[in-house]
Amino acid sequence: MKEINASEFEKEVLQSDKVILDFYSTECPPCEALATKFEDLAGLYGKDIKFIKIFRQQNRDLAEKLAVKSSPTLLFYKNGKEVADRLTGGIKRSDIIRNLDSMIPVEKVAQIKSQIKPSVSEYDVIILGAGPGGLTAGLYLCQAKVNTVLIDISLPGGHVSTTHEVSNYPGFIEPQAGYMLSHNMSEQTKLCGTVYKVAVDITSVDLDKKEVVIDEYETVRAKKIVIATGTTPNLTGAPGEKELKGKGISYCATCDGKYMDGKDVVVIGGGNSAVEESEYLTRFANKLTIVHQFAKLTANKQAQDKVFNNPKISLLFDTEPRTFIKEGEKIVTEIENIKTKVRQKLTSDGVFIFIGMKPNIDLFRDKLELDKWGYIKTDEDMRTSISGVFAVGDVISKKYRQITTAVADGTIAAMAIAKELD
Ligand SMILES: Cc1cc2nc3c(=O)[nH]c(=O)nc-3n(C[C@H](O)[C@H](O)[C@H](O)COP(=O)(O)OP(=O)(O)OC[C@H]3O[C@@H](n4cnc5c(N)ncnc54)[C@H](O)[C@@H]3O)c2cc1C
């Protein structure tokens, strides 16, 4: 592995056979998450592919010339030409391996794979999921000197990291940008000493043995497990939705709202998320239509008032989407009034869907006692139906799902665990 600067790019990258190039920055949590994977893979693939790092902040001109817009960004070169997809953000080991494998002969890939040695690490507690619930459990456990590892399939932060503004988290007079709140929560837990294994693939989870296998070869064992895996947005199920996800249909206003400057937007849903995110979207959008299946909004009164007083927002009640079709740059949403059965078409530049959530329990669905909606049942100390397995946050069966309630659950589970381990 080698660190270069822009003046060496021509020789070290363009004149080399095969190269993986990491544009990294400091004070960049996803760069830190990538660093150990990069080093580990350099040990495996380093004889066949050059592993090069370049500090983006000190090599801005080159980064701009190569259209590198975020850190980290991984670029792959073969004989001076860029090959394979660029990787950015919370980069998974499996995605890097896929790209590296595509650059070398199949026999070589098999040879490298045969050298991979499975590893085993042991902790007191494994926390699955690094949203507010998992991060708080991690903080309390760490402060109680319990050896804890946080494992997340993505970067830390959970839903908060993509919420534009949080105005109801106690301790802050002004509304906080969601990404800053989640960043601070994550840094506080990390600084305490909790081990992070993030942006990983979870190969298997054995709740009875308290064993999690990540990235195929790494087994992580503990005495207790805390499930803090949160929820995933529901889909409408209308034809075209899956195909247009990320191509005009979005589930995250913070992520995609900024591309709606002066545009027409359709929002599906009528609960708090739909209404609050609609209000936010009108910072950019010219016109916004909320399509809601019931006769009244289900959001709280305060949020409803904002929408009713916003001249950019119009509402269609008793209406559901039937199909989503892309026509050029536009999305045509066919909607149906469920009372009159009359259908009409709404043409917009983007569709945002906020119609509730489903719990992330696919890896342990068959093992745990669940409520009728699939959320994990717990007792008042957050214990599940399996001994030594706790669950916290949005993934558990409860009435109110907020950052504060997830944080409270994480606190309770951590205190109960610390006491049990004592
Ligand atoms: C659009 C929107 C706006 C919101 N606004 C507010 C607000 O203003 N105020 C408020 O209090 N609440 C708000 N909420 C709710 C709040 O974000 C959640 O209640 C809170 O984030 C729940 O925390 P959590 O830790 O349980 O789960 P999450 O935040 O969902 O985090 C779960 C974590 O688990 C990870 N994960 C998923 N599956 C796995 C797996 N198999 N293995 C390992 N890790 C996994 C995910 O990557 C994620 O990092 C909002 C929610 C949304 C969707």
CSV table of C-alpha atoms and ligand atoms in Angstrom, one decimal:
chain,number,residue,atom,x,y,z
A,1,MET,CA,0.0,0.0,0.0
A,2,LYS,CA,1.4,3.4,-0.9
A,3,GLU,CA,0.4,7.1,-0.3
A,4,ILE,CA,1.0,9.4,-3.3
A,5,ASN,CA,0.3,13.0,-4.2
A,6,ALA,CA,-1.1,14.5,-7.4
A,7,SER,CA,2.4,14.8,-9.1
A,8,GLU,CA,2.9,11.0,-8.9
A,9,PHE,CA,-0.6,10.2,-10.3
A,10,GLU,CA,0.6,9.8,-13.9
A,11,LYS,CA,3.5,7.4,-13.0
A,12,GLU,CA,1.9,5.5,-10.1
A,13,VAL,CA,-1.6,5.2,-11.5
A,14,LEU,CA,-1.9,5.8,-15.2
A,15,GLN,CA,1.4,4.0,-16.1
A,16,SER,CA,0.7,1.0,-13.9
A,17,ASP,CA,-1.0,-2.3,-14.7
A,18,LYS,CA,-3.8,-2.5,-12.1
A,19,VAL,CA,-4.6,0.1,-9.4
A,20,ILE,CA,-7.2,0.7,-6.8
A,21,LEU,CA,-7.0,4.4,-5.7
A,22,ASP,CA,-8.6,5.7,-2.4
A,23,PHE,CA,-9.3,9.4,-2.3
A,24,TYR,CA,-9.7,9.9,1.5
A,25,SER,CA,-10.1,12.9,3.9
A,26,THR,CA,-9.5,13.4,7.6
A,27,GLU,CA,-12.4,13.8,10.0
A,28,CYS,CA,-14.4,11.6,7.7
A,29,PRO,CA,-16.1,8.6,9.5
A,30,PRO,CA,-16.8,6.7,6.3
A,31,CYS,CA,-13.1,7.0,5.4
A,32,GLU,CA,-12.2,5.6,8.8
A,33,ALA,CA,-14.6,2.7,8.2
A,34,LEU,CA,-13.0,2.0,4.9
A,35,ALA,CA,-9.3,2.3,6.1
A,36,THR,CA,-9.2,-1.2,7.8
A,37,LYS,CA,-10.9,-2.9,4.9
A,38,PHE,CA,-8.5,-1.3,2.4
A,39,GLU,CA,-5.5,-2.4,4.4
A,40,ASP,CA,-6.8,-5.9,4.9
A,41,LEU,CA,-7.6,-6.3,1.2
A,42,ALA,CA,-4.1,-4.8,0.3
A,43,GLY,CA,-2.7,-7.8,2.2
A,44,LEU,CA,-4.7,-10.2,0.0
A,45,TYR,CA,-4.7,-8.6,-3.5
A,46,GLY,CA,-1.6,-6.4,-3.1
A,47,LYS,CA,0.7,-8.7,-5.2
A,48,ASP,CA,-1.7,-8.3,-8.2
A,49,ILE,CA,-3.2,-4.9,-7.8
A,50,LYS,CA,-1.5,-1.7,-6.5
A,51,PHE,CA,-3.2,-0.2,-3.5
A,52,ILE,CA,-2.8,3.6,-3.5
A,53,LYS,CA,-4.1,6.2,-1.2
A,54,ILE,CA,-4.3,10.0,-1.9
A,55,PHE,CA,-5.3,12.7,0.6
A,56,ARG,CA,-8.1,14.6,-1.1
A,57,GLN,CA,-7.8,17.8,0.9
A,58,GLN,CA,-4.2,18.3,-0.3
A,59,ASN,CA,-4.8,17.2,-3.9
A,60,ARG,CA,-8.0,19.1,-4.6
A,61,ASP,CA,-7.2,20.0,-8.3
A,62,LEU,CA,-6.6,16.3,-9.2
A,63,ALA,CA,-9.8,15.3,-7.3
A,64,GLU,CA,-11.8,17.9,-9.2
A,65,LYS,CA,-10.2,16.9,-12.5
A,66,LEU,CA,-11.3,13.3,-11.9
A,67,ALA,CA,-14.7,14.5,-10.7
A,68,VAL,CA,-14.2,13.0,-7.3
A,69,LYS,CA,-16.9,14.8,-5.3
A,70,SER,CA,-17.0,12.9,-1.9
A,71,SER,CA,-14.7,11.1,0.5
A,72,PRO,CA,-14.0,8.3,0.4
A,73,THR,CA,-14.1,7.6,-3.3
A,74,LEU,CA,-12.5,4.4,-4.7
A,75,LEU,CA,-11.4,4.4,-8.3
A,76,PHE,CA,-10.2,1.3,-10.2
A,77,TYR,CA,-7.6,1.5,-13.1
A,78,LYS,CA,-6.4,-1.1,-15.6
A,79,ASN,CA,-3.6,-0.1,-18.0
A,80,GLY,CA,-4.2,3.6,-17.4
A,81,LYS,CA,-8.0,3.5,-18.0
A,82,GLU,CA,-10.6,3.7,-15.3
A,83,VAL,CA,-12.6,0.4,-15.0
A,84,ALA,CA,-15.4,-0.9,-12.8
A,85,ASP,CA,-17.9,1.3,-10.8
A,86,ARG,CA,-16.6,4.0,-8.5
A,87,LEU,CA,-17.5,3.3,-4.9
A,88,THR,CA,-18.3,6.1,-2.4
A,89,GLY,CA,-19.9,6.6,1.0
A,90,GLY,CA,-20.3,3.6,3.3
A,91,ILE,CA,-18.3,1.2,1.1
A,92,LYS,CA,-18.8,-2.5,1.7
A,93,ARG,CA,-15.9,-5.0,1.6
A,94,SER,CA,-18.0,-7.2,-0.8
A,95,ASP,CA,-18.3,-4.3,-3.3
A,96,ILE,CA,-14.6,-3.7,-3.3
A,97,ILE,CA,-13.9,-7.4,-3.8
A,98,ARG,CA,-16.4,-7.6,-6.7
A,99,ASN,CA,-14.5,-4.8,-8.5
A,100,LEU,CA,-11.0,-6.2,-7.7
A,101,ASP,CA,-12.1,-9.7,-8.8
A,102,SER,CA,-13.2,-8.2,-12.2
A,103,MET,CA,-9.7,-6.9,-12.8
A,104,ILE,CA,-7.8,-10.2,-12.5
A,105,PRO,CA,-8.1,-13.7,-14.0
A,106,VAL,CA,-10.5,-16.2,-12.5
A,107,GLU,CA,-7.7,-18.6,-11.4
A,108,LYS,CA,-6.0,-15.8,-9.6
A,109,VAL,CA,-9.3,-14.9,-7.8
A,110,ALA,CA,-9.6,-18.5,-6.6
A,111,GLN,CA,-6.0,-18.6,-5.4
A,112,ILE,CA,-6.6,-15.4,-3.4
A,113,LYS,CA,-9.8,-16.6,-1.9
A,114,SER,CA,-8.0,-19.8,-0.8
A,115,GLN,CA,-5.7,-17.6,1.3
A,116,ILE,CA,-8.4,-15.9,3.3
A,117,LYS,CA,-8.2,-17.0,6.9
A,118,PRO,CA,-11.5,-16.9,8.8
A,119,SER,CA,-11.1,-14.9,12.0
A,120,VAL,CA,-13.0,-15.0,15.4
A,121,SER,CA,-13.3,-12.1,17.8
A,122,GLU,CA,-15.0,-12.2,21.2
A,123,TYR,CA,-16.8,-9.4,23.1
A,124,ASP,CA,-19.2,-9.2,26.0
A,125,VAL,CA,-22.0,-7.6,23.9
A,126,ILE,CA,-22.8,-7.4,20.2
A,127,ILE,CA,-25.1,-4.6,19.2
A,128,LEU,CA,-26.7,-5.0,15.8
A,129,GLY,CA,-27.6,-1.6,14.4
A,130,ALA,CA,-26.0,1.8,15.1
A,131,GLY,CA,-29.0,4.1,15.1
A,132,PRO,CA,-29.9,6.1,18.2
A,133,GLY,CA,-31.0,3.0,20.1
A,134,GLY,CA,-27.8,1.0,19.3
A,135,LEU,CA,-25.5,4.0,19.8
A,136,THR,CA,-27.0,4.8,23.2
A,137,ALA,CA,-26.8,1.1,24.3
A,138,GLY,CA,-23.1,1.2,23.1
A,139,LEU,CA,-22.4,4.4,25.1
A,140,TYR,CA,-23.9,3.1,28.4
A,141,LEU,CA,-22.2,-0.3,28.0
A,142,CYS,CA,-18.9,1.3,27.2
A,143,GLN,CA,-19.1,3.6,30.2
A,144,ALA,CA,-19.9,0.6,32.4
A,145,LYS,CA,-16.6,-1.0,31.0
A,146,VAL,CA,-18.5,-3.7,29.1
A,147,ASN,CA,-16.5,-4.8,26.0
A,148,THR,CA,-18.9,-4.0,23.2
A,149,VAL,CA,-19.0,-4.1,19.4
A,150,LEU,CA,-21.4,-2.2,17.2
A,151,ILE,CA,-22.2,-3.9,13.9
A,152,ASP,CA,-24.1,-2.1,11.2
A,153,ILE,CA,-24.8,-2.9,7.5
A,154,SER,CA,-24.5,0.8,6.8
A,155,LEU,CA,-22.7,3.8,8.4
A,156,PRO,CA,-23.7,4.8,11.9
A,157,GLY,CA,-26.6,7.1,12.5
A,158,GLY,CA,-29.7,5.2,11.4
A,159,HIS,CA,-32.7,7.3,10.2
A,160,VAL,CA,-31.6,10.4,12.0
A,161,SER,CA,-28.6,10.8,9.7
A,162,THR,CA,-31.1,11.4,6.8
A,163,THR,CA,-33.6,13.5,8.6
A,164,HIS,CA,-33.2,17.1,7.6
A,165,GLU,CA,-34.0,18.7,10.9
A,166,VAL,CA,-34.7,17.4,14.4
A,167,SER,CA,-36.5,19.9,16.6
A,168,ASN,CA,-37.7,17.6,19.4
A,169,TYR,CA,-34.5,16.1,20.8
A,170,PRO,CA,-34.0,17.6,24.3
A,171,GLY,CA,-31.0,19.7,25.1
A,172,PHE,CA,-30.9,21.8,21.9
A,173,ILE,CA,-32.7,25.1,21.7
A,174,GLU,CA,-32.5,25.4,17.9
A,175,PRO,CA,-33.5,22.5,15.6
A,176,GLN,CA,-30.5,20.3,14.8
A,177,ALA,CA,-29.5,19.0,11.4
A,178,GLY,CA,-30.2,15.2,11.6
A,179,TYR,CA,-26.8,14.3,10.2
A,180,MET,CA,-25.0,16.4,12.9
A,181,LEU,CA,-27.1,14.9,15.7
A,182,SER,CA,-26.4,11.4,14.6
A,183,HIS,CA,-22.7,12.2,14.0
A,184,ASN,CA,-22.3,13.6,17.5
A,185,MET,CA,-24.1,10.5,19.0
A,186,SER,CA,-21.8,8.2,17.0
A,187,GLU,CA,-18.6,10.1,17.9
A,188,GLN,CA,-19.5,10.1,21.6
A,189,THR,CA,-20.0,6.4,21.6
A,190,LYS,CA,-16.8,5.7,19.5
A,191,LEU,CA,-14.7,8.1,21.7
A,192,CYS,CA,-15.7,6.1,24.7
A,193,GLY,CA,-14.0,3.0,23.2
A,194,THR,CA,-16.9,0.9,21.6
A,195,VAL,CA,-15.6,-1.1,18.7
A,196,TYR,CA,-17.3,-0.3,15.3
A,197,LYS,CA,-17.7,-2.7,12.5
A,198,VAL,CA,-19.8,-0.7,10.0
A,199,ALA,CA,-20.7,-0.9,6.3
A,200,VAL,CA,-20.4,-4.7,6.5
A,201,ASP,CA,-22.4,-7.6,5.1
A,202,ILE,CA,-24.1,-9.7,7.7
A,203,THR,CA,-23.7,-13.3,6.5
A,204,SER,CA,-25.5,-15.0,9.4
A,205,VAL,CA,-26.8,-14.3,12.9
A,206,ASP,CA,-27.2,-17.1,15.5
A,207,LEU,CA,-29.1,-15.7,18.4
A,208,ASP,CA,-28.8,-18.9,20.5
A,209,LYS,CA,-25.0,-19.1,20.2
A,210,LYS,CA,-24.7,-15.2,20.3
A,211,GLU,CA,-22.7,-15.4,17.1
A,212,VAL,CA,-22.7,-13.1,14.1
A,213,VAL,CA,-20.7,-13.8,10.9
A,214,ILE,CA,-19.8,-10.7,8.9
A,215,ASP,CA,-18.3,-10.4,5.4
A,216,GLU,CA,-18.3,-14.2,5.2
A,217,TYR,CA,-15.1,-14.8,7.1
A,218,GLU,CA,-15.3,-12.9,10.3
A,219,THR,CA,-17.1,-14.5,13.3
A,220,VAL,CA,-18.0,-12.2,16.1
A,221,ARG,CA,-19.1,-13.8,19.4
A,222,ALA,CA,-20.5,-12.4,22.6
A,223,LYS,CA,-22.4,-13.2,25.8
A,224,LYS,CA,-25.3,-11.0,24.9
A,225,ILE,CA,-26.8,-9.5,21.7
A,226,VAL,CA,-28.8,-6.3,21.4
A,227,ILE,CA,-30.9,-6.0,18.3
A,228,ALA,CA,-31.3,-2.3,17.3
A,229,THR,CA,-31.9,-2.7,13.6
A,230,GLY,CA,-34.7,-0.2,13.2
A,231,THR,CA,-37.2,-0.1,10.3
A,232,THR,CA,-37.2,0.2,6.5
A,233,PRO,CA,-39.8,2.3,4.6
A,234,ASN,CA,-42.8,0.5,3.2
A,235,LEU,CA,-43.4,0.3,-0.5
A,236,THR,CA,-46.8,1.2,-2.1
A,237,GLY,CA,-46.4,-2.0,-4.2
A,238,ALA,CA,-47.7,-0.1,-7.3
A,239,PRO,CA,-46.2,-1.2,-10.6
A,240,GLY,CA,-43.1,0.8,-11.5
A,241,GLU,CA,-42.2,1.7,-8.0
A,242,LYS,CA,-39.3,-0.7,-7.6
A,243,GLU,CA,-38.0,0.1,-11.1
A,244,LEU,CA,-38.0,3.8,-10.5
A,245,LYS,CA,-36.5,3.7,-7.0
A,246,GLY,CA,-33.6,6.1,-7.1
A,247,LYS,CA,-34.6,7.1,-10.6
A,248,GLY,CA,-37.3,9.6,-9.7
A,249,ILE,CA,-38.9,7.8,-6.7
A,250,SER,CA,-37.3,8.5,-3.3
A,251,TYR,CA,-37.9,7.7,0.3
A,252,CYS,CA,-35.7,10.4,1.7
A,253,ALA,CA,-36.4,14.1,1.4
A,254,THR,CA,-33.0,15.1,2.9
A,255,CYS,CA,-31.2,13.0,0.4
A,256,ASP,CA,-33.1,14.0,-2.8
A,257,GLY,CA,-35.1,17.1,-2.0
A,258,LYS,CA,-32.3,19.4,-3.1
A,259,TYR,CA,-32.6,18.1,-6.7
A,260,MET,CA,-36.2,19.4,-6.8
A,261,ASP,CA,-35.4,23.1,-7.1
A,262,GLY,CA,-38.3,24.8,-8.9
A,263,LYS,CA,-39.8,21.5,-9.7
A,264,ASP,CA,-43.2,19.7,-9.2
A,265,VAL,CA,-43.3,17.0,-6.6
A,266,VAL,CA,-45.8,14.3,-5.6
A,267,VAL,CA,-45.7,13.0,-2.0
A,268,ILE,CA,-47.5,9.7,-1.1
A,269,GLY,CA,-48.7,9.5,2.5
A,270,GLY,CA,-50.4,11.5,5.2
A,271,GLY,CA,-48.8,10.7,8.5
A,272,ASN,CA,-46.2,12.8,10.4
A,273,SER,CA,-43.2,11.8,8.2
A,274,ALA,CA,-45.2,12.6,4.9
A,275,VAL,CA,-46.4,15.9,6.2
A,276,GLU,CA,-43.2,17.1,7.8
A,277,GLU,CA,-41.1,16.1,4.8
A,278,SER,CA,-43.6,17.8,2.5
A,279,GLU,CA,-43.1,21.0,4.3
A,280,TYR,CA,-39.3,20.6,4.0
A,281,LEU,CA,-39.6,19.7,0.3
A,282,THR,CA,-41.4,23.0,-0.4
A,283,ARG,CA,-38.1,24.8,0.3
A,284,PHE,CA,-37.1,23.5,-3.1
A,285,ALA,CA,-40.2,22.5,-5.0
A,286,ASN,CA,-42.4,24.9,-6.8
A,287,LYS,CA,-45.6,22.8,-6.4
A,288,LEU,CA,-46.3,19.8,-4.2
A,289,THR,CA,-49.2,17.4,-4.2
A,290,ILE,CA,-49.9,15.1,-1.2
A,291,VAL,CA,-51.7,11.9,-2.2
A,292,HIS,CA,-53.3,10.4,0.9
A,293,GLN,CA,-55.5,7.2,1.1
A,294,PHE,CA,-57.7,8.4,3.9
A,295,ALA,CA,-60.2,11.3,4.2
A,296,LYS,CA,-58.0,13.2,6.8
A,297,LEU,CA,-54.3,13.5,7.4
A,298,THR,CA,-53.1,11.3,10.3
A,299,ALA,CA,-50.2,13.6,11.2
A,300,ASN,CA,-50.3,15.6,14.4
A,301,LYS,CA,-52.2,19.0,14.5
A,302,GLN,CA,-49.1,21.2,14.5
A,303,ALA,CA,-47.7,19.5,11.4
A,304,GLN,CA,-51.1,19.5,9.6
A,305,ASP,CA,-51.4,23.3,10.2
A,306,LYS,CA,-48.0,23.9,8.5
A,307,VAL,CA,-49.2,22.0,5.4
A,308,PHE,CA,-52.7,23.6,5.3
A,309,ASN,CA,-51.0,27.1,5.5
A,310,ASN,CA,-48.4,26.4,2.8
A,311,PRO,CA,-49.6,27.8,-0.6
A,312,LYS,CA,-47.3,25.5,-2.5
A,313,ILE,CA,-49.0,22.3,-1.1
A,314,SER,CA,-52.3,20.8,-2.4
A,315,LEU,CA,-53.9,17.7,-1.1
A,316,LEU,CA,-55.8,14.8,-2.6
A,317,PHE,CA,-57.7,12.7,-0.1
A,318,ASP,CA,-59.1,9.1,-0.5
A,319,THR,CA,-56.6,8.6,-3.2
A,320,GLU,CA,-54.0,5.9,-3.9
A,321,PRO,CA,-51.3,5.5,-6.5
A,322,ARG,CA,-51.9,2.8,-9.1
A,323,THR,CA,-48.8,3.0,-11.4
A,324,PHE,CA,-45.6,4.9,-11.7
A,325,ILE,CA,-44.2,5.4,-15.3
A,326,LYS,CA,-41.2,7.4,-16.4
A,327,GLU,CA,-41.8,9.6,-19.4
A,328,GLY,CA,-38.6,11.4,-20.4
A,329,GLU,CA,-37.4,13.2,-17.3
A,330,LYS,CA,-40.9,13.2,-15.7
A,331,ILE,CA,-42.7,10.6,-13.5
A,332,VAL,CA,-46.3,10.0,-14.3
A,333,THR,CA,-48.3,8.8,-11.3
A,334,GLU,CA,-51.6,7.3,-12.1
A,335,ILE,CA,-53.9,7.7,-9.0
A,336,GLU,CA,-57.3,6.5,-8.2
A,337,ASN,CA,-60.0,8.0,-5.9
A,338,ILE,CA,-60.9,4.9,-3.9
A,339,LYS,CA,-64.5,6.2,-3.3
A,340,THR,CA,-65.4,7.3,-6.8
A,341,LYS,CA,-62.9,5.0,-8.6
A,342,VAL,CA,-62.0,7.9,-10.9
A,343,ARG,CA,-58.4,7.7,-12.1
A,344,GLN,CA,-56.2,10.6,-13.2
A,345,LYS,CA,-52.6,11.2,-14.0
A,346,LEU,CA,-50.2,13.4,-12.1
A,347,THR,CA,-47.0,14.4,-13.9
A,348,SER,CA,-44.1,15.5,-11.7
A,349,ASP,CA,-40.4,15.7,-11.5
A,350,GLY,CA,-40.1,13.5,-8.4
A,351,VAL,CA,-42.2,11.2,-6.2
A,352,PHE,CA,-41.5,10.9,-2.5
A,353,ILE,CA,-43.1,8.0,-0.6
A,354,PHE,CA,-43.6,8.1,3.2
A,355,ILE,CA,-46.2,5.4,4.1
A,356,GLY,CA,-44.8,3.9,7.2
A,357,MET,CA,-42.1,1.4,8.0
A,358,LYS,CA,-41.5,-2.3,8.5
A,359,PRO,CA,-39.1,-3.8,11.2
A,360,ASN,CA,-35.7,-5.1,10.0
A,361,ILE,CA,-35.9,-8.6,11.3
A,362,ASP,CA,-35.3,-10.8,8.3
A,363,LEU,CA,-32.2,-12.4,9.8
A,364,PHE,CA,-34.0,-13.5,13.0
A,365,ARG,CA,-37.7,-13.5,12.0
A,366,ASP,CA,-38.2,-17.3,12.9
A,367,LYS,CA,-36.5,-17.2,16.2
A,368,LEU,CA,-38.1,-14.4,18.2
A,369,GLU,CA,-41.5,-13.8,19.6
A,370,LEU,CA,-43.1,-11.0,17.5
A,371,ASP,CA,-46.3,-9.0,17.6
A,372,LYS,CA,-48.9,-9.2,14.8
A,373,TRP,CA,-47.1,-6.5,12.8
A,374,GLY,CA,-43.7,-8.3,13.0
A,375,TYR,CA,-42.1,-6.1,15.7
A,376,ILE,CA,-40.0,-7.8,18.4
A,377,LYS,CA,-41.8,-8.3,21.8
A,378,THR,CA,-39.7,-7.3,24.8
A,379,ASP,CA,-40.2,-7.0,28.6
A,380,GLU,CA,-39.6,-3.8,30.5
A,381,ASP,CA,-35.9,-4.4,30.5
A,382,MET,CA,-35.8,-4.9,26.7
A,383,ARG,CA,-35.3,-8.7,27.0
A,384,THR,CA,-36.7,-10.7,24.1
A,385,SER,CA,-38.0,-14.3,24.1
A,386,ILE,CA,-34.5,-15.6,23.8
A,387,SER,CA,-32.2,-15.6,26.8
A,388,GLY,CA,-29.4,-13.1,26.6
A,389,VAL,CA,-30.9,-11.3,23.5
A,390,PHE,CA,-32.3,-7.8,24.0
A,391,ALA,CA,-34.0,-5.5,21.5
A,392,VAL,CA,-34.3,-1.7,21.4
A,393,GLY,CA,-35.6,1.2,19.4
A,394,ASP,CA,-38.0,1.2,16.4
A,395,VAL,CA,-37.7,-2.6,15.9
A,396,ILE,CA,-39.6,-3.5,19.1
A,397,SER,CA,-43.3,-3.7,19.7
A,398,LYS,CA,-44.3,-0.3,21.1
A,399,LYS,CA,-46.6,2.6,20.5
A,400,TYR,CA,-44.3,5.5,19.9
A,401,ARG,CA,-41.2,5.5,17.7
A,402,GLN,CA,-39.0,8.5,18.2
A,403,ILE,CA,-35.3,9.2,18.7
A,404,THR,CA,-36.0,9.8,22.4
A,405,THR,CA,-37.8,6.5,22.8
A,406,ALA,CA,-35.0,4.6,21.0
A,407,VAL,CA,-32.4,6.3,23.2
A,408,ALA,CA,-34.4,5.4,26.3
A,409,ASP,CA,-34.7,1.7,25.2
A,410,GLY,CA,-30.9,1.6,24.6
A,411,THR,CA,-30.3,3.0,28.0
A,412,ILE,CA,-32.5,0.5,29.7
A,413,ALA,CA,-31.1,-2.5,27.8
A,414,ALA,CA,-27.5,-1.4,28.5
A,415,MET,CA,-28.2,-1.0,32.3
A,416,ALA,CA,-29.9,-4.3,32.5
A,417,ILE,CA,-27.1,-6.1,30.6
A,418,ALA,CA,-24.4,-4.4,32.7
A,419,LYS,CA,-26.1,-5.6,35.8
A,420,GLU,CA,-26.5,-9.2,34.5
A,421,LEU,CA,-22.8,-9.3,33.5
A,422,ASP,CA,-21.8,-8.1,36.9
B,1,LIG,C1,-38.2,10.7,7.6
B,1,LIG,C2,-38.1,10.5,9.1
B,1,LIG,C3,-38.1,11.6,10.0
B,1,LIG,C4,-38.0,11.5,11.4
B,1,LIG,N1,-38.0,12.6,12.2
B,1,LIG,C5,-37.9,12.4,13.5
B,1,LIG,C6,-37.9,13.6,14.4
B,1,LIG,O1,-37.9,14.7,13.9
B,1,LIG,N2,-37.8,13.3,15.7
B,1,LIG,C7,-37.7,12.1,16.3
B,1,LIG,O2,-37.6,12.0,17.5
B,1,LIG,N3,-37.8,11.0,15.5
B,1,LIG,C8,-37.9,11.1,14.1
B,1,LIG,N4,-38.0,10.0,13.3
B,1,LIG,C9,-38.0,8.7,13.9
B,1,LIG,C10,-36.6,8.3,14.4
B,1,LIG,O3,-35.6,8.6,13.3
B,1,LIG,C11,-36.5,6.9,14.8
B,1,LIG,O4,-37.5,6.6,15.8
B,1,LIG,C12,-35.1,6.4,15.3
B,1,LIG,O5,-34.1,6.7,14.4
B,1,LIG,C13,-35.1,5.0,15.7
B,1,LIG,O6,-33.8,4.6,16.1
B,1,LIG,P1,-33.3,3.1,16.0
B,1,LIG,O7,-31.9,3.1,16.5
B,1,LIG,O8,-34.3,2.2,16.6
B,1,LIG,O9,-33.3,2.7,14.5
B,1,LIG,P2,-32.7,3.4,13.2
B,1,LIG,O10,-32.5,4.8,13.3
B,1,LIG,O11,-33.6,2.9,12.1
B,1,LIG,O12,-31.3,2.7,13.0
B,1,LIG,C14,-31.2,1.3,12.7
B,1,LIG,C15,-29.8,1.0,12.3
B,1,LIG,O13,-29.7,-0.5,12.1
B,1,LIG,C16,-29.0,-0.8,10.9
B,1,LIG,N5,-29.4,-2.1,10.4
B,1,LIG,C17,-30.6,-2.4,9.7
B,1,LIG,N6,-30.6,-3.8,9.5
B,1,LIG,C18,-29.5,-4.3,10.1
B,1,LIG,C19,-28.9,-5.6,10.2
B,1,LIG,N7,-29.5,-6.7,9.8
B,1,LIG,N8,-27.8,-5.7,10.9
B,1,LIG,C20,-27.1,-4.7,11.4
B,1,LIG,N9,-27.6,-3.4,11.3
B,1,LIG,C21,-28.7,-3.2,10.7
B,1,LIG,C22,-29.4,0.4,10.0
B,1,LIG,O14,-28.4,0.5,9.0
B,1,LIG,C23,-29.4,1.6,10.9
B,1,LIG,O15,-28.2,2.2,11.1
B,1,LIG,C24,-38.0,10.2,11.9
B,1,LIG,C25,-38.0,9.1,11.1
B,1,LIG,C26,-38.1,9.2,9.7
B,1,LIG,C27,-38.0,8.0,8.8
